[in-house]
PDB file of C-alpha atoms in Angstrom:
ATOM      1  CA  MET A  40     -16.585 -25.541  24.184  1.00 51.00           C
ATOM      2  CA  ASP A  41     -19.411 -24.745  21.726  1.00 67.00           C
ATOM      3  CA  THR A  42     -18.875 -27.295  18.931  1.00 80.00           C
ATOM      4  CA  LYS A  43     -21.578 -25.606  16.839  1.00 85.00           C
ATOM      5  CA  MET A  44     -19.541 -22.408  16.763  1.00 86.00           C
ATOM      6  CA  LYS A  45     -16.472 -24.335  15.614  1.00 88.00           C
ATOM      7  CA  ALA A  46     -18.551 -25.988  12.899  1.00 89.00           C
ATOM      8  CA  VAL A  47     -19.709 -22.560  11.697  1.00 89.00           C
ATOM      9  CA  ARG A  48     -16.086 -21.398  11.611  1.00 90.00           C
ATOM     10  CA  ALA A  49     -15.074 -24.478   9.629  1.00 90.00           C
ATOM     11  CA  GLY A  50     -17.808 -23.663   7.106  1.00 91.00           C
ATOM     12  CA  HIS A  51     -16.508 -20.134   6.617  1.00 90.00           C
ATOM     13  CA  LYS A  52     -12.940 -21.422   6.291  1.00 90.00           C
ATOM     14  CA  GLY A  53     -14.119 -23.827   3.595  1.00 91.00           C
ATOM     15  CA  ALA A  54     -15.701 -20.931   1.695  1.00 90.00           C
ATOM     16  CA  VAL A  55     -12.467 -18.930   2.012  1.00 90.00           C
ATOM     17  CA  THR A  56     -10.472 -21.881   0.634  1.00 89.00           C
ATOM     18  CA  LYS A  57     -12.667 -21.918  -2.491  1.00 88.00           C
ATOM     19  CA  LEU A  58     -12.303 -18.151  -2.912  1.00 87.00           C
ATOM     20  CA  LEU A  59      -8.515 -18.326  -2.586  1.00 87.00           C
ATOM     21  CA  LYS A  60      -8.413 -21.158  -5.122  1.00 86.00           C
ATOM     22  CA  LYS A  61     -10.326 -18.891  -7.497  1.00 83.00           C
ATOM     23  CA  PHE A  62      -7.752 -16.169  -6.857  1.00 82.00           C
ATOM     24  CA  GLU A  63      -4.903 -18.553  -7.722  1.00 80.00           C
ATOM     25  CA  GLU A  64      -6.637 -19.317 -11.027  1.00 79.00           C
ATOM     26  CA  ILE A  65      -6.866 -15.583 -11.752  1.00 76.00           C
ATOM     27  CA  GLN A  66      -3.168 -15.161 -10.909  1.00 70.00           C
ATOM     28  CA  GLN A  67      -2.248 -17.799 -13.483  1.00 71.00           C
ATOM     29  CA  SER A  68      -4.460 -16.204 -16.129  1.00 70.00           C
ATOM     30  CA  SER A  69      -2.793 -14.086 -18.826  1.00 58.00           C
ATOM     31  CA  GLU A  70      -5.342 -11.263 -18.464  1.00 66.00           C
ATOM     32  CA  ALA A  71      -6.538  -9.917 -15.128  1.00 64.00           C
ATOM     33  CA  ASP A  72     -10.228  -9.072 -14.740  1.00 71.00           C
ATOM     34  CA  TYR A  73     -10.078  -6.132 -12.311  1.00 70.00           C
ATOM     35  CA  GLU A  74     -13.826  -6.182 -11.644  1.00 73.00           C
ATOM     36  CA  GLU A  75     -13.715  -9.877 -10.732  1.00 79.00           C
ATOM     37  CA  ILE A  76     -10.656  -9.351  -8.519  1.00 80.00           C
ATOM     38  CA  SER A  77     -12.297  -6.392  -6.744  1.00 75.00           C
ATOM     39  CA  THR A  78     -15.402  -8.481  -6.048  1.00 81.00           C
ATOM     40  CA  LEU A  79     -13.217 -11.309  -4.759  1.00 84.00           C
ATOM     41  CA  LEU A  80     -11.340  -8.873  -2.507  1.00 81.00           C
ATOM     42  CA  GLU A  81     -14.592  -7.550  -1.052  1.00 82.00           C
ATOM     43  CA  VAL A  82     -15.958 -11.045  -0.312  1.00 87.00           C
ATOM     44  CA  VAL A  83     -12.713 -12.345   1.252  1.00 88.00           C
ATOM     45  CA  THR A  84     -12.412  -9.183   3.377  1.00 85.00           C
ATOM     46  CA  GLN A  85     -15.954  -9.718   4.668  1.00 87.00           C
ATOM     47  CA  LYS A  86     -15.164 -13.369   5.424  1.00 89.00           C
ATOM     48  CA  LYS A  87     -12.083 -12.252   7.349  1.00 88.00           C
ATOM     49  CA  ARG A  88     -14.207  -9.945   9.533  1.00 87.00           C
ATOM     50  CA  THR A  89     -16.704 -12.752  10.134  1.00 90.00           C
ATOM     51  CA  LEU A  90     -13.936 -15.168  11.147  1.00 91.00           C
ATOM     52  CA  GLU A  91     -12.448 -12.575  13.505  1.00 89.00           C
ATOM     53  CA  ASN A  92     -15.804 -12.235  15.272  1.00 89.00           C
ATOM     54  CA  ILE A  93     -16.244 -16.011  15.492  1.00 90.00           C
ATOM     55  CA  ASN A  94     -12.698 -16.430  16.843  1.00 89.00           C
ATOM     56  CA  GLU A  95     -13.454 -13.955  19.630  1.00 88.00           C
ATOM     57  CA  LYS A  96     -16.652 -15.789  20.598  1.00 88.00           C
ATOM     58  CA  ILE A  97     -14.895 -19.174  20.588  1.00 88.00           C
ATOM     59  CA  LEU A  98     -12.051 -17.771  22.682  1.00 86.00           C
ATOM     60  CA  GLU A  99     -14.520 -16.519  25.292  1.00 85.00           C
ATOM     61  CA  GLN A 100     -15.892 -20.062  25.635  1.00 85.00           C
ATOM     62  CA  THR A 101     -12.512 -21.809  25.656  1.00 85.00           C
ATOM     63  CA  SER A 102     -11.213 -23.270  28.910  1.00 84.00           C
ATOM     64  CA  ASP A 103      -8.037 -21.840  30.415  1.00 83.00           C
ATOM     65  CA  GLU A 104      -5.929 -24.900  29.581  1.00 83.00           C
ATOM     66  CA  ASP A 105      -6.963 -24.774  25.888  1.00 84.00           C
ATOM     67  CA  VAL A 106      -6.638 -21.010  25.365  1.00 85.00           C
ATOM     68  CA  ALA A 107      -2.997 -21.086  24.228  1.00 87.00           C
ATOM     69  CA  VAL A 108      -3.662 -23.744  21.572  1.00 86.00           C
ATOM     70  CA  GLU A 109      -6.766 -21.936  20.324  1.00 86.00           C
ATOM     71  CA  ILE A 110      -4.932 -18.601  20.024  1.00 88.00           C
ATOM     72  CA  LEU A 111      -1.987 -20.218  18.214  1.00 88.00           C
ATOM     73  CA  GLU A 112      -4.179 -22.010  15.672  1.00 86.00           C
ATOM     74  CA  SER A 113      -6.503 -19.078  14.974  1.00 88.00           C
ATOM     75  CA  ASP A 114      -3.668 -16.539  14.778  1.00 87.00           C
ATOM     76  CA  GLU A 115      -1.716 -18.694  12.323  1.00 88.00           C
ATOM     77  CA  TYR A 116      -4.741 -19.058  10.060  1.00 89.00           C
ATOM     78  CA  MET A 117      -5.597 -15.338  10.200  1.00 88.00           C
ATOM     79  CA  PHE A 118      -1.973 -14.380   9.517  1.00 85.00           C
ATOM     80  CA  ASN A 119      -1.963 -16.504   6.352  1.00 85.00           C
ATOM     81  CA  LEU A 120      -5.335 -15.079   5.328  1.00 87.00           C
ATOM     82  CA  GLU A 121      -4.031 -11.529   5.828  1.00 82.00           C
ATOM     83  CA  TYR A 122      -1.063 -12.355   3.584  1.00 82.00           C
ATOM     84  CA  LYS A 123      -3.389 -13.629   0.849  1.00 82.00           C
ATOM     85  CA  LEU A 124      -5.546 -10.516   1.197  1.00 80.00           C
ATOM     86  CA  ARG A 125      -2.518  -8.311   0.576  1.00 76.00           C
ATOM     87  CA  GLN A 126      -1.791 -10.294  -2.590  1.00 76.00           C
ATOM     88  CA  ILE A 127      -5.373  -9.842  -3.808  1.00 77.00           C
ATOM     89  CA  THR A 128      -5.255  -6.122  -2.959  1.00 73.00           C
ATOM     90  CA  LYS A 129      -2.118  -5.641  -5.050  1.00 71.00           C
ATOM     91  CA  LEU A 130      -3.643  -7.466  -8.015  1.00 71.00           C
ATOM     92  CA  SER A 131      -6.931  -5.546  -7.758  1.00 69.00           C
ATOM     93  CA  LYS A 132      -5.280  -2.228  -8.548  1.00 70.00           C
ATOM     94  CA  TYR A 133      -5.118  -0.558 -11.922  1.00 73.00           C
ATOM     95  CA  ILE A 134      -1.459  -0.765 -12.997  1.00 75.00           C
ATOM     96  CA  ALA A 135       0.323   2.066 -14.817  1.00 81.00           C
ATOM     97  CA  LYS A 136       3.833   2.489 -16.201  1.00 86.00           C
ATOM     98  CA  LEU A 137       6.001   5.578 -15.839  1.00 92.00           C
ATOM     99  CA  PRO A 138       6.070   7.704 -19.042  1.00 92.00           C
ATOM    100  CA  TRP A 139       9.776   7.290 -19.808  1.00 94.00           C
ATOM    101  CA  LYS A 140      11.429   9.418 -22.479  1.00 94.00           C
ATOM    102  CA  ALA A 141      12.591   7.358 -25.457  1.00 91.00           C
ATOM    103  CA  GLU A 142      16.199   8.443 -24.932  1.00 90.00           C
ATOM    104  CA  HIS A 143      16.463   9.613 -21.351  1.00 92.00           C
ATOM    105  CA  PRO A 144      19.789  10.444 -19.661  1.00 94.00           C
ATOM    106  CA  PRO A 145      21.368   7.910 -17.268  1.00 93.00           C
ATOM    107  CA  LEU A 146      19.508   7.847 -13.959  1.00 95.00           C
ATOM    108  CA  PRO A 147      21.841   7.608 -10.928  1.00 95.00           C
ATOM    109  CA  THR A 148      20.832   5.762  -7.768  1.00 94.00           C
ATOM    110  CA  ASN A 149      20.625   8.985  -5.739  1.00 95.00           C
ATOM    111  CA  LYS A 150      21.107   6.722  -2.722  1.00 94.00           C
ATOM    112  CA  ALA A 151      23.526   8.854  -0.696  1.00 95.00           C
ATOM    113  CA  VAL A 152      21.550  12.070  -1.211  1.00 96.00           C
ATOM    114  CA  ALA A 153      18.231  10.419  -0.337  1.00 96.00           C
ATOM    115  CA  PHE A 154      19.753   8.820   2.770  1.00 95.00           C
ATOM    116  CA  ARG A 155      21.206  12.118   4.045  1.00 96.00           C
ATOM    117  CA  ARG A 156      18.004  14.019   3.431  1.00 96.00           C
ATOM    118  CA  THR A 157      15.947  11.344   5.198  1.00 95.00           C
ATOM    119  CA  GLU A 158      18.288  11.573   8.185  1.00 93.00           C
ATOM    120  CA  SER A 159      17.772  15.336   8.164  1.00 95.00           C
ATOM    121  CA  VAL A 160      13.975  14.959   8.048  1.00 95.00           C
ATOM    122  CA  ILE A 161      13.985  12.537  10.996  1.00 94.00           C
ATOM    123  CA  LYS A 162      16.310  14.790  12.993  1.00 92.00           C
ATOM    124  CA  ARG A 163      14.057  17.781  12.357  1.00 93.00           C
ATOM    125  CA  LEU A 164      10.869  15.876  13.192  1.00 93.00           C
ATOM    126  CA  ARG A 165      12.311  14.592  16.476  1.00 92.00           C
ATOM    127  CA  LYS A 166      11.983  18.156  17.738  1.00 93.00           C
ATOM    128  CA  GLU A 167       8.224  17.701  17.260  1.00 92.00           C
ATOM    129  CA  PRO A 168       7.527  14.129  18.485  1.00 91.00           C
ATOM    130  CA  LYS A 169       3.827  14.211  17.587  1.00 90.00           C
ATOM    131  CA  LEU A 170       4.594  15.050  13.962  1.00 91.00           C
ATOM    132  CA  LEU A 171       7.288  12.359  13.810  1.00 93.00           C
ATOM    133  CA  LEU A 172       4.803   9.824  15.149  1.00 92.00           C
ATOM    134  CA  LYS A 173       2.186  10.930  12.606  1.00 92.00           C
ATOM    135  CA  TYR A 174       4.735  10.779   9.782  1.00 94.00           C
ATOM    136  CA  GLY A 175       5.588   7.197  10.735  1.00 93.00           C
ATOM    137  CA  GLU A 176       1.901   6.284  11.031  1.00 92.00           C
ATOM    138  CA  ILE A 177       1.247   7.532   7.496  1.00 93.00           C
ATOM    139  CA  ILE A 178       4.024   5.335   6.097  1.00 94.00           C
ATOM    140  CA  ASP A 179       2.875   2.345   8.188  1.00 91.00           C
ATOM    141  CA  GLU A 180      -0.682   2.794   6.932  1.00 88.00           C
ATOM    142  CA  GLN A 181       0.509   2.976   3.327  1.00 88.00           C
ATOM    143  CA  GLU A 182       2.409  -0.280   3.805  1.00 86.00           C
ATOM    144  CA  LYS A 183      -0.582  -2.029   5.385  1.00 80.00           C
ATOM    145  CA  ARG A 184      -2.810  -0.972   2.497  1.00 78.00           C
ATOM    146  CA  GLY A 185      -0.329  -2.167  -0.107  1.00 76.00           C
ATOM    147  CA  PHE A 186       0.579   1.287  -1.444  1.00 83.00           C
ATOM    148  CA  ILE A 187       4.259   0.698  -0.636  1.00 88.00           C
ATOM    149  CA  GLU A 188       6.335  -2.383   0.198  1.00 84.00           C
ATOM    150  CA  ARG A 189       9.569  -3.132   2.030  1.00 84.00           C
ATOM    151  CA  VAL A 190      12.670  -4.236   0.145  1.00 83.00           C
ATOM    152  CA  ASP A 191      15.128  -6.616   1.770  1.00 72.00           C
ATOM    153  CA  ASN A 192      18.915  -6.478   1.390  1.00 64.00           C
ATOM    154  CA  GLU A 193      19.045  -9.366  -1.070  1.00 55.00           C
ATOM    155  CA  GLU A 194      16.762  -7.527  -3.484  1.00 54.00           C
ATOM    156  CA  ILE A 195      18.970  -4.449  -3.226  1.00 57.00           C
ATOM    157  CA  LYS A 196      22.030  -6.490  -4.252  1.00 52.00           C
ATOM    158  CA  GLN A 197      20.297  -8.183  -7.162  1.00 58.00           C
ATOM    159  CA  ASN A 198      18.755  -5.133  -8.795  1.00 53.00           C
ATOM    160  CA  ILE A 199      20.570  -3.115 -11.425  1.00 67.00           C
ATOM    161  CA  LYS A 200      18.365  -0.081 -12.147  1.00 81.00           C
ATOM    162  CA  LEU A 201      17.779   1.696  -8.834  1.00 91.00           C
ATOM    163  CA  HIS A 202      16.831   5.202  -7.803  1.00 95.00           C
ATOM    164  CA  TYR A 203      16.003   6.601  -4.369  1.00 96.00           C
ATOM    165  CA  ILE A 204      13.699   9.570  -3.815  1.00 97.00           C
ATOM    166  CA  PRO A 205      13.994  11.950  -0.836  1.00 97.00           C
ATOM    167  CA  HIS A 206      10.824  12.936   0.981  1.00 97.00           C
ATOM    168  CA  HIS A 207       9.823  15.583   3.503  1.00 95.00           C
ATOM    169  CA  PRO A 208       6.765  16.727   5.452  1.00 94.00           C
ATOM    170  CA  VAL A 209       4.516  19.622   4.540  1.00 93.00           C
ATOM    171  CA  LYS A 210       2.411  20.915   7.416  1.00 87.00           C
ATOM    172  CA  LYS A 211      -1.331  21.312   6.934  1.00 80.00           C
ATOM    173  CA  ASP A 212      -3.913  23.215   8.959  1.00 75.00           C
ATOM    174  CA  SER A 213      -5.898  20.084   9.718  1.00 73.00           C
ATOM    175  CA  VAL A 214      -6.602  18.174  12.916  1.00 70.00           C
ATOM    176  CA  THR A 215      -6.873  14.756  11.238  1.00 71.00           C
ATOM    177  CA  THR A 216      -3.928  15.160   8.829  1.00 75.00           C
ATOM    178  CA  PRO A 217      -1.497  17.744  10.247  1.00 83.00           C
ATOM    179  CA  ILE A 218       1.174  16.780   7.693  1.00 89.00           C
ATOM    180  CA  ARG A 219       1.434  15.173   4.291  1.00 91.00           C
ATOM    181  CA  ILE A 220       4.466  13.483   2.744  1.00 94.00           C
ATOM    182  CA  VAL A 221       5.962  15.013  -0.401  1.00 95.00           C
ATOM    183  CA  TYR A 222       8.447  13.119  -2.577  1.00 96.00           C
ATOM    184  CA  ASP A 223      11.103  15.138  -4.387  1.00 97.00           C
ATOM    185  CA  CYS A 224      11.418  13.561  -7.846  1.00 96.00           C
ATOM    186  CA  SER A 225      13.431  16.581  -9.028  1.00 96.00           C
ATOM    187  CA  CYS A 226      16.294  15.777  -6.656  1.00 96.00           C
ATOM    188  CA  LYS A 227      19.681  15.339  -8.370  1.00 95.00           C
ATOM    189  CA  GLN A 228      22.684  13.398  -7.138  1.00 94.00           C
ATOM    190  CA  THR A 229      24.975  16.098  -8.566  1.00 94.00           C
ATOM    191  CA  PRO A 230      24.214  19.361 -10.402  1.00 93.00           C
ATOM    192  CA  ASP A 231      25.085  17.656 -13.706  1.00 94.00           C
ATOM    193  CA  SER A 232      23.201  14.386 -13.156  1.00 95.00           C
ATOM    194  CA  ALA A 233      19.587  13.663 -14.072  1.00 96.00           C
ATOM    195  CA  SER A 234      16.625  13.533 -11.727  1.00 96.00           C
ATOM    196  CA  LEU A 235      13.729  11.118 -12.133  1.00 96.00           C
ATOM    197  CA  ASN A 236      11.615  13.948 -13.551  1.00 96.00           C
ATOM    198  CA  ASP A 237      14.299  14.620 -16.174  1.00 96.00           C
ATOM    199  CA  CYS A 238      13.845  11.067 -17.457  1.00 96.00           C
ATOM    200  CA  LEU A 239      10.051  11.204 -17.729  1.00 95.00           C
ATOM    201  CA  LEU A 240       7.807  12.819 -20.319  1.00 92.00           C
ATOM    202  CA  ASN A 241       5.999  15.956 -19.214  1.00 87.00           C
ATOM    203  CA  VAL A 242       2.606  14.904 -20.541  1.00 77.00           C
ATOM    204  CA  PRO A 243      -0.700  16.696 -19.873  1.00 75.00           C
ATOM    205  CA  PRO A 244      -3.034  14.970 -17.399  1.00 70.00           C
ATOM    206  CA  LYS A 245      -5.714  12.788 -18.972  1.00 70.00           C
ATOM    207  CA  LEU A 246      -8.713  14.463 -17.379  1.00 71.00           C
ATOM    208  CA  ASN A 247     -12.279  14.677 -18.640  1.00 75.00           C
ATOM    209  CA  GLU A 248     -13.446  17.986 -20.099  1.00 82.00           C
ATOM    210  CA  VAL A 249     -14.998  20.087 -17.341  1.00 84.00           C
ATOM    211  CA  THR A 250     -17.681  21.440 -19.710  1.00 87.00           C
ATOM    212  CA  ALA A 251     -18.801  17.925 -20.644  1.00 86.00           C
ATOM    213  CA  ILE A 252     -18.880  16.912 -16.973  1.00 85.00           C
ATOM    214  CA  LEU A 253     -21.115  19.886 -16.099  1.00 87.00           C
ATOM    215  CA  LEU A 254     -23.479  19.169 -18.996  1.00 88.00           C
ATOM    216  CA  ARG A 255     -23.846  15.527 -18.010  1.00 87.00           C
ATOM    217  CA  PHE A 256     -24.321  16.617 -14.397  1.00 86.00           C
ATOM    218  CA  ARG A 257     -27.391  18.645 -15.461  1.00 88.00           C
ATOM    219  CA  LEU A 258     -28.771  16.010 -17.823  1.00 88.00           C
ATOM    220  CA  ASN A 259     -30.888  14.081 -15.309  1.00 87.00           C
ATOM    221  CA  LYS A 260     -33.063  14.979 -12.350  1.00 86.00           C
ATOM    222  CA  TYR A 261     -30.701  13.588  -9.702  1.00 87.00           C
ATOM    223  CA  ALA A 262     -26.913  13.742  -9.492  1.00 84.00           C
ATOM    224  CA  VAL A 263     -24.483  12.111  -7.098  1.00 82.00           C
ATOM    225  CA  SER A 264     -20.938  13.201  -6.319  1.00 81.00           C
ATOM    226  CA  THR A 265     -18.378  11.212  -4.375  1.00 77.00           C
ATOM    227  CA  ASP A 266     -14.713  11.132  -3.478  1.00 73.00           C
ATOM    228  CA  ILE A 267     -12.382   8.134  -3.835  1.00 68.00           C
ATOM    229  CA  GLU A 268     -10.189   7.890  -0.751  1.00 66.00           C
ATOM    230  CA  LYS A 269      -6.491   8.161  -1.665  1.00 68.00           C
ATOM    231  CA  ALA A 270      -7.364   7.743  -5.349  1.00 70.00           C
ATOM    232  CA  PHE A 271      -3.833   8.462  -6.589  1.00 71.00           C
ATOM    233  CA  LEU A 272      -2.278   5.874  -4.262  1.00 73.00           C
ATOM    234  CA  ASN A 273      -4.758   3.240  -5.439  1.00 70.00           C
ATOM    235  CA  VAL A 274      -3.163   3.210  -8.885  1.00 78.00           C
ATOM    236  CA  GLY A 275      -0.472   0.534  -8.818  1.00 79.00           C
ATOM    237  CA  LEU A 276       2.953   1.106 -10.360  1.00 84.00           C
ATOM    238  CA  ASP A 277       4.232  -1.456 -12.850  1.00 80.00           C
ATOM    239  CA  ILE A 278       6.727  -3.835 -11.240  1.00 77.00           C
ATOM    240  CA  GLU A 279       9.456  -2.853 -13.734  1.00 83.00           C
ATOM    241  CA  ASP A 280       9.295   0.780 -12.567  1.00 90.00           C
ATOM    242  CA  ARG A 281       9.043   0.278  -8.806  1.00 88.00           C
ATOM    243  CA  ASP A 282      12.778   0.146  -8.129  1.00 91.00           C
ATOM    244  CA  VAL A 283      13.240   3.744  -9.312  1.00 95.00           C
ATOM    245  CA  THR A 284      10.789   4.978  -6.667  1.00 95.00           C
ATOM    246  CA  ARG A 285      12.528   3.626  -3.570  1.00 95.00           C
ATOM    247  CA  PHE A 286      12.894   5.684  -0.406  1.00 96.00           C
ATOM    248  CA  PHE A 287      14.396   5.336   3.057  1.00 95.00           C
ATOM    249  CA  TRP A 288      12.559   5.122   6.364  1.00 94.00           C
ATOM    250  CA  LEU A 289      13.027   3.593   9.809  1.00 90.00           C
ATOM    251  CA  SER A 290      11.090   0.632  11.199  1.00 85.00           C
ATOM    252  CA  LYS A 291      10.714   2.637  14.432  1.00 83.00           C
ATOM    253  CA  PRO A 292      11.313   6.343  13.728  1.00 81.00           C
ATOM    254  CA  THR A 293      11.298   7.224  17.441  1.00 78.00           C
ATOM    255  CA  ASP A 294      14.203   4.807  18.040  1.00 77.00           C
ATOM    256  CA  PRO A 295      17.573   6.216  16.827  1.00 70.00           C
ATOM    257  CA  ASN A 296      18.996   2.668  16.598  1.00 72.00           C
ATOM    258  CA  SER A 297      16.170   1.359  14.430  1.00 75.00           C
ATOM    259  CA  ASP A 298      16.882  -0.104  10.978  1.00 73.00           C
TER     260      ASP A 298
END
């Protein structure tokens, strides 16, 4: 076993411990510094990649009788680090509240309607297995990146204000993204009940003036344009509003008996 490699790994783990301690201090702070959190996220993510590479090299040099112990120890550490990374990712997002009307009508749970429509979507997609698989992959990816989160049964029982939103696929003429998921916030439990959209203000989007953008674009000799990947999904929803944006999905959409 290369003890030098283990010493290098221990050094990186020590650096990660200091970074995570800094994150805990930020968590306890009354005001979040998004720039500081984003920098912290970037550094910890890079450390995670470095540790993964070191773990692979150490594993290659580990004797057969010690492999199981090495895998167990490294996997446990990396699992905990991944959990902390998800926490940092959530905190690094810009958080916004839903624009509720001052006196909005009662919002029903919509649970039964959303459940039936999700069943219908899955049944329809099972006729096209590739699309069903892609649909599930999109949701899995959103969960991994912290855009959505699972809710356990205990949380469902404890919450009071709940609302479920149906969703369905829209096909696209694209090789990389053949479908996109659309959420129906206009869905009503009954014809006389309110939808989520009925309870929210219809405010104009806060976008910069196009004329001003074009003028600034021509102001200097060089200009750079870019695109933020999944920009909309990178805006976090305030925790008080998350329970009105719940939806149903299966852990394994290809398995009819999946939860």
